[in-house]
């Protein structure tokens, strides 16, 4: 009997019926090869070299590397810009649940009638936490430069990566064009041959934003992180150490891969090389993501200020598009709160296993702080949207009144020229009434009275006239009845 060896993609297809949330992953695995991924390994040996040394790994050597674990406690495997073939390879070698990869691949919220919800919405927070799948969703604020080239650009843009992320164009501020780019960092820990492997998936730096034109062509715009990105959360070195150390400690903050390599030079809180916890692996990524969320809340604050000034100058600045943008900000706020609640639930679930809970109590407080900021802005949105909607309706009413006044003027002009044209058409049947002939004066003698009569009829308030006629008729009726009564008594 012959057996065919099923692939990881076949397994994903078989899971679609029980887990519809992995539909996006199944579609992604059918895409092309994509660009090459970047793989970096951080090994933690059983003896010596307390700090891991980052080593870039070729995709062809990945299988051999994963099975070589005899001399190490474990390994952190950082993968940037993962492509479909590498997902299948890692899924087969490490026996990774497709739900984990689906949570990293599918981050957008499509309409329910078109696609099933992503894992972050399809599963309960407790289900995601107990499986040990840590997905850190966040928004990066990017600067595209001057806003002039984007006056007619689309609202929906994309990142140029193997997993295209949504990039949303915002209203320009002070002549600058800012965008919000979605990003995700996913973490899972697996056991293999008595050692551990922590797989961390990260998105590449968004250096180019892609717009799909109506013709089907693609247009690229260079992008940079606004003000250089997030703030460093590690305590800075002293001036004395700065002058004594000659090595360059800077890193490329545009890339979360470079940032994680920089931070993992030091052990995170609660990290034990022989048996590290999922939270210890997630400490530095969580801190990076929270720093990105702080920048996001500052951007929200700036846009609220922008819309407040818009309401003060409603005739020149407030438009229907502003109402749409406010609705989008409210939806973003709700989605952002959901992502942070998932993170908080994950930390709460795994916190009892931590020996040192103090760092994580501080992390939970920071998550609560960001959540409170988002909730505050969401409440402000609930108040400002009805006000802005009323303002737009008021402006529309003003425009309608002006248009009605213009129509009245045109009607008056028509009332002037229609009688003159009508009389001219009558007299045009005879040449003796044309200009220059002896009877031309008859035209004015006839047209002017007709014009005055038409203007008089147009100026009459027929409703008031009808009311007065009714009153006069009633009075006349009363007088007739009174006279009839007098005649009867005589």
Coordinates of C-alpha atoms in Angstrom, one line a residue, residues 37-485:
X37 CA 13.5 36.2 5.1
X38 CA 16.1 37.2 7.7
X39 CA 16.9 34.6 10.3
X40 CA 19.0 35.3 13.4
X41 CA 19.9 32.8 16.1
X42 CA 20.7 33.6 19.7
X43 CA 22.2 30.5 21.4
X44 CA 22.4 30.0 25.2
X45 CA 25.2 27.5 25.8
X46 CA 25.3 25.2 28.8
X47 CA 28.6 26.7 29.8
X48 CA 30.5 30.0 29.2
X49 CA 29.5 33.0 27.2
X50 CA 26.7 34.3 29.4
X51 CA 25.6 36.8 26.7
X52 CA 24.2 35.3 23.5
X53 CA 26.0 36.2 20.2
X54 CA 23.6 36.8 17.3
X55 CA 24.3 34.7 14.2
X56 CA 22.6 35.1 10.9
X57 CA 21.4 31.8 9.5
X58 CA 20.7 30.8 5.9
X59 CA 17.3 29.2 5.3
X60 CA 19.0 26.1 3.8
X61 CA 20.8 25.5 7.1
X62 CA 17.8 26.0 9.3
X63 CA 16.8 22.4 9.6
X64 CA 20.2 21.2 10.7
X65 CA 20.5 24.1 13.2
X66 CA 17.2 23.4 14.9
X67 CA 18.2 19.7 15.5
X68 CA 21.7 20.7 16.8
X69 CA 20.9 21.2 20.5
X70 CA 23.3 19.0 22.4
X71 CA 25.5 21.8 23.7
X72 CA 22.9 24.5 24.4
X73 CA 20.2 25.1 26.9
X74 CA 18.1 26.7 24.2
X75 CA 17.9 29.0 21.3
X76 CA 16.0 32.2 20.4
X77 CA 15.2 32.1 16.7
X78 CA 14.3 35.6 15.3
X79 CA 12.6 35.6 11.9
X80 CA 12.0 38.8 10.1
X81 CA 9.6 39.1 7.1
X82 CA 8.7 35.4 7.1
X83 CA 7.7 34.0 3.7
X84 CA 5.2 31.2 3.0
X85 CA 7.8 28.5 2.4
X86 CA 9.5 29.2 5.7
X87 CA 6.2 29.0 7.5
X88 CA 5.7 25.5 6.2
X89 CA 9.3 24.5 7.1
X90 CA 9.1 25.8 10.6
X91 CA 5.6 24.4 11.1
X92 CA 6.8 20.9 10.1
X93 CA 10.1 20.9 12.1
X94 CA 8.7 22.5 15.3
X95 CA 5.1 21.1 15.0
X96 CA 3.6 24.5 15.3
X97 CA -0.2 24.9 15.5
X98 CA -1.5 26.8 12.4
X99 CA -3.5 29.0 14.8
X100 CA -0.2 30.6 15.9
X101 CA 0.9 31.4 12.4
X102 CA -2.6 32.6 11.5
X103 CA -2.5 35.1 14.4
X104 CA 0.7 36.6 12.9
X105 CA -0.4 36.6 9.3
X106 CA -4.0 37.9 9.6
X107 CA -4.1 41.2 11.5
X108 CA -6.7 43.1 9.5
X109 CA -10.5 43.1 10.4
X110 CA -12.4 42.3 7.3
X111 CA -16.2 42.3 7.0
X112 CA -17.7 39.2 8.5
X113 CA -19.7 38.5 5.3
X114 CA -16.5 38.3 3.3
X115 CA -14.1 36.5 5.6
X116 CA -14.1 34.8 9.0
X117 CA -12.7 36.9 11.9
X118 CA -9.0 36.6 12.8
X119 CA -7.8 34.6 15.7
X120 CA -7.7 37.7 18.0
X121 CA -11.4 38.0 17.6
X122 CA -12.4 34.3 16.9
X123 CA -10.9 33.0 20.2
X124 CA -11.4 34.0 23.8
X125 CA -8.5 35.7 25.5
X126 CA -8.2 32.7 27.9
X127 CA -7.9 30.3 24.9
X128 CA -5.1 32.3 23.4
X129 CA -3.2 32.7 26.7
X130 CA -3.4 29.1 27.7
X131 CA -1.9 28.0 24.4
X132 CA 1.1 30.2 25.0
X133 CA 0.7 32.2 21.8
X134 CA 1.8 35.8 22.4
X135 CA 0.8 38.1 19.5
X136 CA 1.8 41.7 20.0
X137 CA -0.2 43.9 17.7
X138 CA 0.6 47.6 17.5
X139 CA 0.6 50.7 15.2
X140 CA 3.7 52.4 14.0
X141 CA 3.5 56.1 13.2
X142 CA 5.3 56.9 9.9
X143 CA 6.2 60.1 8.2
X144 CA 5.9 60.3 4.4
X145 CA 7.2 63.9 4.1
X146 CA 5.3 66.8 2.5
X147 CA 1.5 66.3 2.1
X148 CA 1.4 67.9 -1.4
X149 CA 1.8 64.7 -3.4
X150 CA -0.9 63.0 -1.4
X151 CA -3.9 65.3 -2.0
X152 CA -5.6 62.7 -4.2
X153 CA -4.0 59.6 -2.8
X154 CA -6.0 56.6 -1.5
X155 CA -6.8 56.2 2.2
X156 CA -5.7 52.5 2.1
X157 CA -2.0 51.8 1.5
X158 CA 0.1 48.7 2.1
X159 CA 3.6 47.8 3.3
X160 CA 6.1 46.3 1.0
X161 CA 6.6 42.9 2.8
X162 CA 5.9 39.2 2.4
X163 CA 2.9 39.7 4.7
X164 CA 1.4 43.0 3.5
X165 CA 0.2 45.1 6.4
X166 CA -2.4 47.8 6.2
X167 CA -1.2 51.3 6.1
X168 CA -3.7 54.1 6.6
X169 CA -3.2 57.6 5.4
X170 CA -4.2 60.3 7.9
X171 CA -5.3 63.9 7.4
X172 CA -2.2 66.0 6.9
X173 CA -0.9 68.0 9.9
X174 CA 1.2 71.2 9.4
X175 CA 1.8 70.2 5.8
X176 CA 3.2 66.7 6.8
X177 CA 1.7 63.4 5.7
X178 CA 1.5 60.9 8.5
X179 CA 0.3 57.3 8.2
X180 CA -0.4 54.4 10.6
X181 CA 1.2 51.1 9.7
X182 CA 0.0 47.9 11.4
X183 CA 2.7 45.6 12.7
X184 CA 2.9 42.3 14.7
X185 CA 5.4 40.5 16.8
X186 CA 4.6 36.8 17.6
X187 CA 6.3 34.5 20.2
X188 CA 6.0 30.8 20.9
X189 CA 8.2 28.4 22.8
X190 CA 8.7 24.8 21.8
X191 CA 10.6 21.8 23.3
X192 CA 13.0 19.8 21.1
X193 CA 15.4 17.1 22.3
X194 CA 15.5 18.3 25.9
X195 CA 16.2 21.9 24.8
X196 CA 13.9 24.9 24.2
X197 CA 13.5 27.0 21.1
X198 CA 11.8 30.4 21.2
X199 CA 10.4 31.4 17.8
X200 CA 9.9 35.1 17.4
X201 CA 8.3 36.4 14.3
X202 CA 8.7 40.1 13.5
X203 CA 7.8 42.4 10.6
X204 CA 10.5 44.2 8.6
X205 CA 11.0 47.9 8.8
X206 CA 8.5 49.8 6.7
X207 CA 10.8 51.8 4.5
X208 CA 8.4 52.0 1.5
X209 CA 4.6 52.4 1.4
X210 CA 2.7 51.1 -1.6
X211 CA -0.4 52.6 -3.2
X212 CA -2.4 50.6 -5.7
X213 CA -3.7 52.9 -8.4
X214 CA -7.0 52.5 -10.2
X215 CA -5.2 51.4 -13.3
X216 CA -3.7 48.5 -11.4
X217 CA -0.2 50.1 -11.2
X218 CA 1.7 50.4 -7.9
X219 CA 3.2 53.6 -6.6
X220 CA 5.9 53.6 -3.9
X221 CA 6.5 56.3 -1.3
X222 CA 9.5 56.4 1.0
X223 CA 8.7 56.4 4.7
X224 CA 10.6 57.0 8.0
X225 CA 9.6 56.6 11.6
X226 CA 8.2 59.7 13.1
X227 CA 10.9 61.4 15.3
X228 CA 13.0 58.3 15.1
X229 CA 10.5 55.9 16.7
X230 CA 9.9 54.8 20.3
X231 CA 11.8 55.9 23.4
X232 CA 14.4 53.6 24.9
X233 CA 13.0 52.0 28.1
X234 CA 16.3 50.7 29.5
X235 CA 18.1 52.8 32.0
X236 CA 20.8 54.8 30.3
X237 CA 24.5 54.2 31.0
X238 CA 26.4 56.8 33.1
X239 CA 28.6 59.4 31.6
X240 CA 31.7 57.6 33.0
X241 CA 30.8 54.4 31.2
X242 CA 30.1 56.3 28.0
X243 CA 33.6 57.8 28.0
X244 CA 35.2 54.4 28.8
X245 CA 33.4 52.2 26.4
X246 CA 34.6 52.5 22.8
X247 CA 32.1 50.1 21.2
X248 CA 29.1 51.5 19.3
X249 CA 26.0 50.7 21.3
X250 CA 23.5 52.2 18.8
X251 CA 21.2 50.1 16.7
X252 CA 18.7 50.5 13.9
X253 CA 15.5 51.4 15.7
X254 CA 13.5 51.2 12.4
X255 CA 13.8 47.4 12.6
X256 CA 12.3 45.6 15.6
X257 CA 14.7 42.7 14.8
X258 CA 17.6 45.0 15.4
X259 CA 16.0 46.3 18.6
X260 CA 15.4 42.8 20.0
X261 CA 19.0 41.7 19.2
X262 CA 20.1 44.9 21.0
X263 CA 18.0 44.2 24.1
X264 CA 18.6 40.5 24.3
X265 CA 22.3 41.2 25.0
X266 CA 21.1 41.4 28.6
X267 CA 18.9 38.8 30.3
X268 CA 15.3 39.9 30.7
X269 CA 13.6 39.8 34.1
X270 CA 12.9 36.2 35.3
X271 CA 15.0 34.6 32.6
X272 CA 16.6 31.3 33.6
X273 CA 18.7 29.7 30.9
X274 CA 17.8 26.1 31.7
X275 CA 14.0 26.8 31.9
X276 CA 12.9 30.2 30.8
X277 CA 9.3 31.3 30.9
X278 CA 7.2 32.6 28.1
X279 CA 6.9 36.0 29.9
X280 CA 10.7 36.3 30.1
X281 CA 10.9 36.0 26.3
X282 CA 8.1 38.5 25.9
X283 CA 9.5 41.2 28.2
X284 CA 11.5 43.1 25.7
X285 CA 9.0 42.8 22.8
X286 CA 6.2 43.9 25.2
X287 CA 8.2 46.9 26.3
X288 CA 8.9 47.9 22.7
X289 CA 5.2 47.6 21.7
X290 CA 4.0 49.6 24.8
X291 CA 6.5 52.3 23.8
X292 CA 4.9 52.3 20.3
X293 CA 1.4 52.5 21.8
X294 CA 2.5 55.6 23.8
X295 CA 3.5 57.4 20.6
X296 CA 0.2 56.3 19.1
X297 CA -1.8 57.9 22.0
X298 CA 0.2 61.2 21.5
X299 CA -0.8 61.1 17.9
X300 CA -4.5 60.7 18.9
X301 CA -4.2 63.7 21.2
X302 CA -2.8 65.8 18.4
X303 CA -5.6 64.9 16.0
X304 CA -8.2 65.8 18.7
X305 CA -6.6 69.2 18.9
X306 CA -6.8 69.4 15.1
X307 CA -10.5 68.6 15.1
X308 CA -11.2 71.1 17.9
X309 CA -9.6 73.9 15.8
X310 CA -11.7 72.6 12.8
X311 CA -14.9 73.2 14.8
X312 CA -13.8 76.8 15.5
X313 CA -13.5 77.4 11.7
X314 CA -16.3 75.3 10.3
X315 CA -16.9 77.2 7.1
X316 CA -13.3 76.8 5.8
X317 CA -12.1 73.6 7.4
X318 CA -14.9 71.3 8.4
X319 CA -16.0 68.8 5.7
X320 CA -17.9 65.5 5.5
X321 CA -14.5 63.7 5.3
X322 CA -13.8 64.9 8.8
X323 CA -16.8 63.1 10.1
X324 CA -15.6 59.9 8.4
X325 CA -12.1 60.4 9.9
X326 CA -13.6 60.8 13.4
X327 CA -15.6 57.6 12.9
X328 CA -12.4 55.8 11.9
X329 CA -10.6 57.1 15.0
X330 CA -13.4 55.7 17.1
X331 CA -13.1 52.3 15.5
X332 CA -9.3 52.4 15.8
X333 CA -9.6 53.2 19.5
X334 CA -11.9 50.2 20.1
X335 CA -9.6 47.9 18.2
X336 CA -6.6 49.2 20.1
X337 CA -8.3 48.6 23.4
X338 CA -9.1 45.1 22.4
X339 CA -5.5 44.3 21.6
X340 CA -4.2 45.7 24.9
X341 CA -6.8 43.7 26.8
X342 CA -5.6 40.6 25.1
X343 CA -2.0 41.4 26.2
X344 CA -3.1 42.1 29.8
X345 CA -5.0 38.8 29.9
X346 CA -1.9 36.9 28.7
X347 CA 0.3 38.5 31.3
X348 CA -2.3 37.8 34.1
X349 CA -2.5 34.1 33.0
X350 CA 1.2 33.4 33.1
X351 CA 2.2 35.8 36.0
X352 CA 1.7 33.2 38.8
X353 CA 4.5 31.1 37.4
X354 CA 7.0 34.0 37.7
X355 CA 9.2 34.1 40.8
X356 CA 9.8 37.8 40.5
X357 CA 6.5 39.5 39.9
X358 CA 7.6 43.1 40.4
X359 CA 8.6 43.8 36.8
X360 CA 5.4 42.4 35.5
X361 CA 3.3 44.3 38.0
X362 CA 4.9 47.4 36.5
X363 CA 4.1 46.2 33.0
X364 CA 0.5 45.7 33.9
X365 CA 0.3 49.2 35.3
X366 CA 1.8 50.5 32.1
X367 CA -0.8 48.6 30.1
X368 CA -3.6 50.0 32.3
X369 CA -2.2 53.5 31.7
X370 CA -2.2 53.2 27.9
X371 CA -5.7 51.6 28.1
X372 CA -7.0 54.6 30.3
X373 CA -5.6 57.0 27.7
X374 CA -7.4 55.2 24.9
X375 CA -10.6 55.1 26.9
X376 CA -10.4 58.8 27.6
X377 CA -10.0 59.6 23.9
X378 CA -12.8 57.2 23.0
X379 CA -15.1 59.1 25.4
X380 CA -14.0 62.3 23.8
X381 CA -14.9 60.9 20.4
X382 CA -18.4 60.0 21.6
X383 CA -18.9 63.7 22.4
X384 CA -17.2 65.4 19.5
X385 CA -18.7 63.3 16.7
X386 CA -22.4 64.4 17.3
X387 CA -21.2 68.1 17.5
X388 CA -19.2 67.8 14.3
X389 CA -22.2 66.1 12.6
X390 CA -24.5 68.9 13.7
X391 CA -22.0 71.5 12.4
X392 CA -21.8 69.8 9.0
X393 CA -25.6 69.7 8.8
X394 CA -25.7 73.4 9.7
X395 CA -23.3 74.2 6.9
X396 CA -25.4 72.1 4.4
X397 CA -28.5 74.1 5.5
X398 CA -26.7 77.3 4.8
X399 CA -25.6 76.2 1.4
X400 CA -29.2 75.1 0.6
X401 CA -30.5 78.5 1.7
X402 CA -28.0 80.3 -0.6
X403 CA -28.9 78.1 -3.5
X404 CA -32.6 78.8 -2.8
X405 CA -31.9 82.5 -2.9
X406 CA -30.1 82.1 -6.2
X407 CA -33.0 80.2 -7.6
X408 CA -35.4 83.0 -6.5
X409 CA -33.2 85.6 -8.4
X410 CA -33.3 83.5 -11.5
X411 CA -37.1 83.1 -11.2
X412 CA -37.5 86.9 -10.9
X413 CA -35.4 87.4 -14.1
X414 CA -37.5 84.9 -15.9
X415 CA -40.7 86.7 -14.8
X416 CA -39.3 89.9 -16.4
X417 CA -38.3 88.4 -19.7
X418 CA -41.0 85.9 -20.3
X419 CA -43.9 88.5 -20.8
X420 CA -41.7 90.6 -23.0
X421 CA -40.8 87.6 -25.1
X422 CA -44.4 86.5 -25.3
X423 CA -45.6 89.9 -26.6
X424 CA -42.7 90.1 -29.0
X425 CA -43.6 86.7 -30.5
X426 CA -47.2 87.9 -31.0
X427 CA -46.2 91.1 -32.8
X428 CA -43.5 89.3 -34.9
X429 CA -46.3 88.0 -37.1
X430 CA -46.6 91.4 -38.7
X431 CA -43.7 93.5 -40.1
X432 CA -45.4 96.8 -39.3
X433 CA -44.7 96.2 -35.6
X434 CA -41.0 95.5 -36.0
X435 CA -38.4 98.1 -34.8
X436 CA -38.2 101.1 -37.1
X437 CA -41.8 100.9 -38.4
X438 CA -44.7 103.2 -37.6
X439 CA -46.5 100.8 -35.2
X440 CA -43.4 99.8 -33.1
X441 CA -44.8 101.9 -30.2
X442 CA -47.7 99.4 -29.9
X443 CA -45.2 96.8 -28.6
X444 CA -44.3 99.0 -25.6
X445 CA -47.9 100.0 -25.0
X446 CA -48.8 96.3 -24.8
X447 CA -45.7 94.7 -23.3
X448 CA -45.2 97.1 -20.4
X449 CA -48.7 96.7 -18.9
X450 CA -48.5 92.9 -19.3
X451 CA -45.1 93.0 -17.5
X452 CA -46.5 95.1 -14.7
X453 CA -49.5 92.8 -14.4
X454 CA -47.3 89.6 -14.2
X455 CA -45.0 91.2 -11.6
X456 CA -48.0 92.2 -9.6
X457 CA -49.3 88.6 -9.7
X458 CA -45.9 87.3 -8.7
X459 CA -45.7 89.7 -5.8
X460 CA -49.1 88.9 -4.4
X461 CA -49.1 86.8 -1.3
X462 CA -51.8 84.4 -2.4
X463 CA -52.1 82.7 1.0
X464 CA -52.6 86.0 2.8
X465 CA -55.0 87.1 0.0
X466 CA -57.0 83.9 0.3
X467 CA -57.2 84.4 4.1
X468 CA -58.5 87.9 3.7
X469 CA -61.1 86.9 1.2
X470 CA -62.3 84.2 3.5
X471 CA -62.6 86.8 6.3
X472 CA -64.4 89.2 4.0
X473 CA -66.7 86.5 2.9
X474 CA -67.5 85.6 6.5
X475 CA -68.2 89.2 7.4
X476 CA -70.4 89.6 4.3
X477 CA -72.3 86.5 5.3
X478 CA -72.8 87.7 8.8
X479 CA -74.1 91.1 7.5
X480 CA -76.5 89.3 5.0
X481 CA -77.9 87.1 7.8
X482 CA -78.3 90.2 10.1
X483 CA -80.3 92.0 7.4
X484 CA -82.4 89.0 6.7
X485 CA -83.1 88.7 10.4

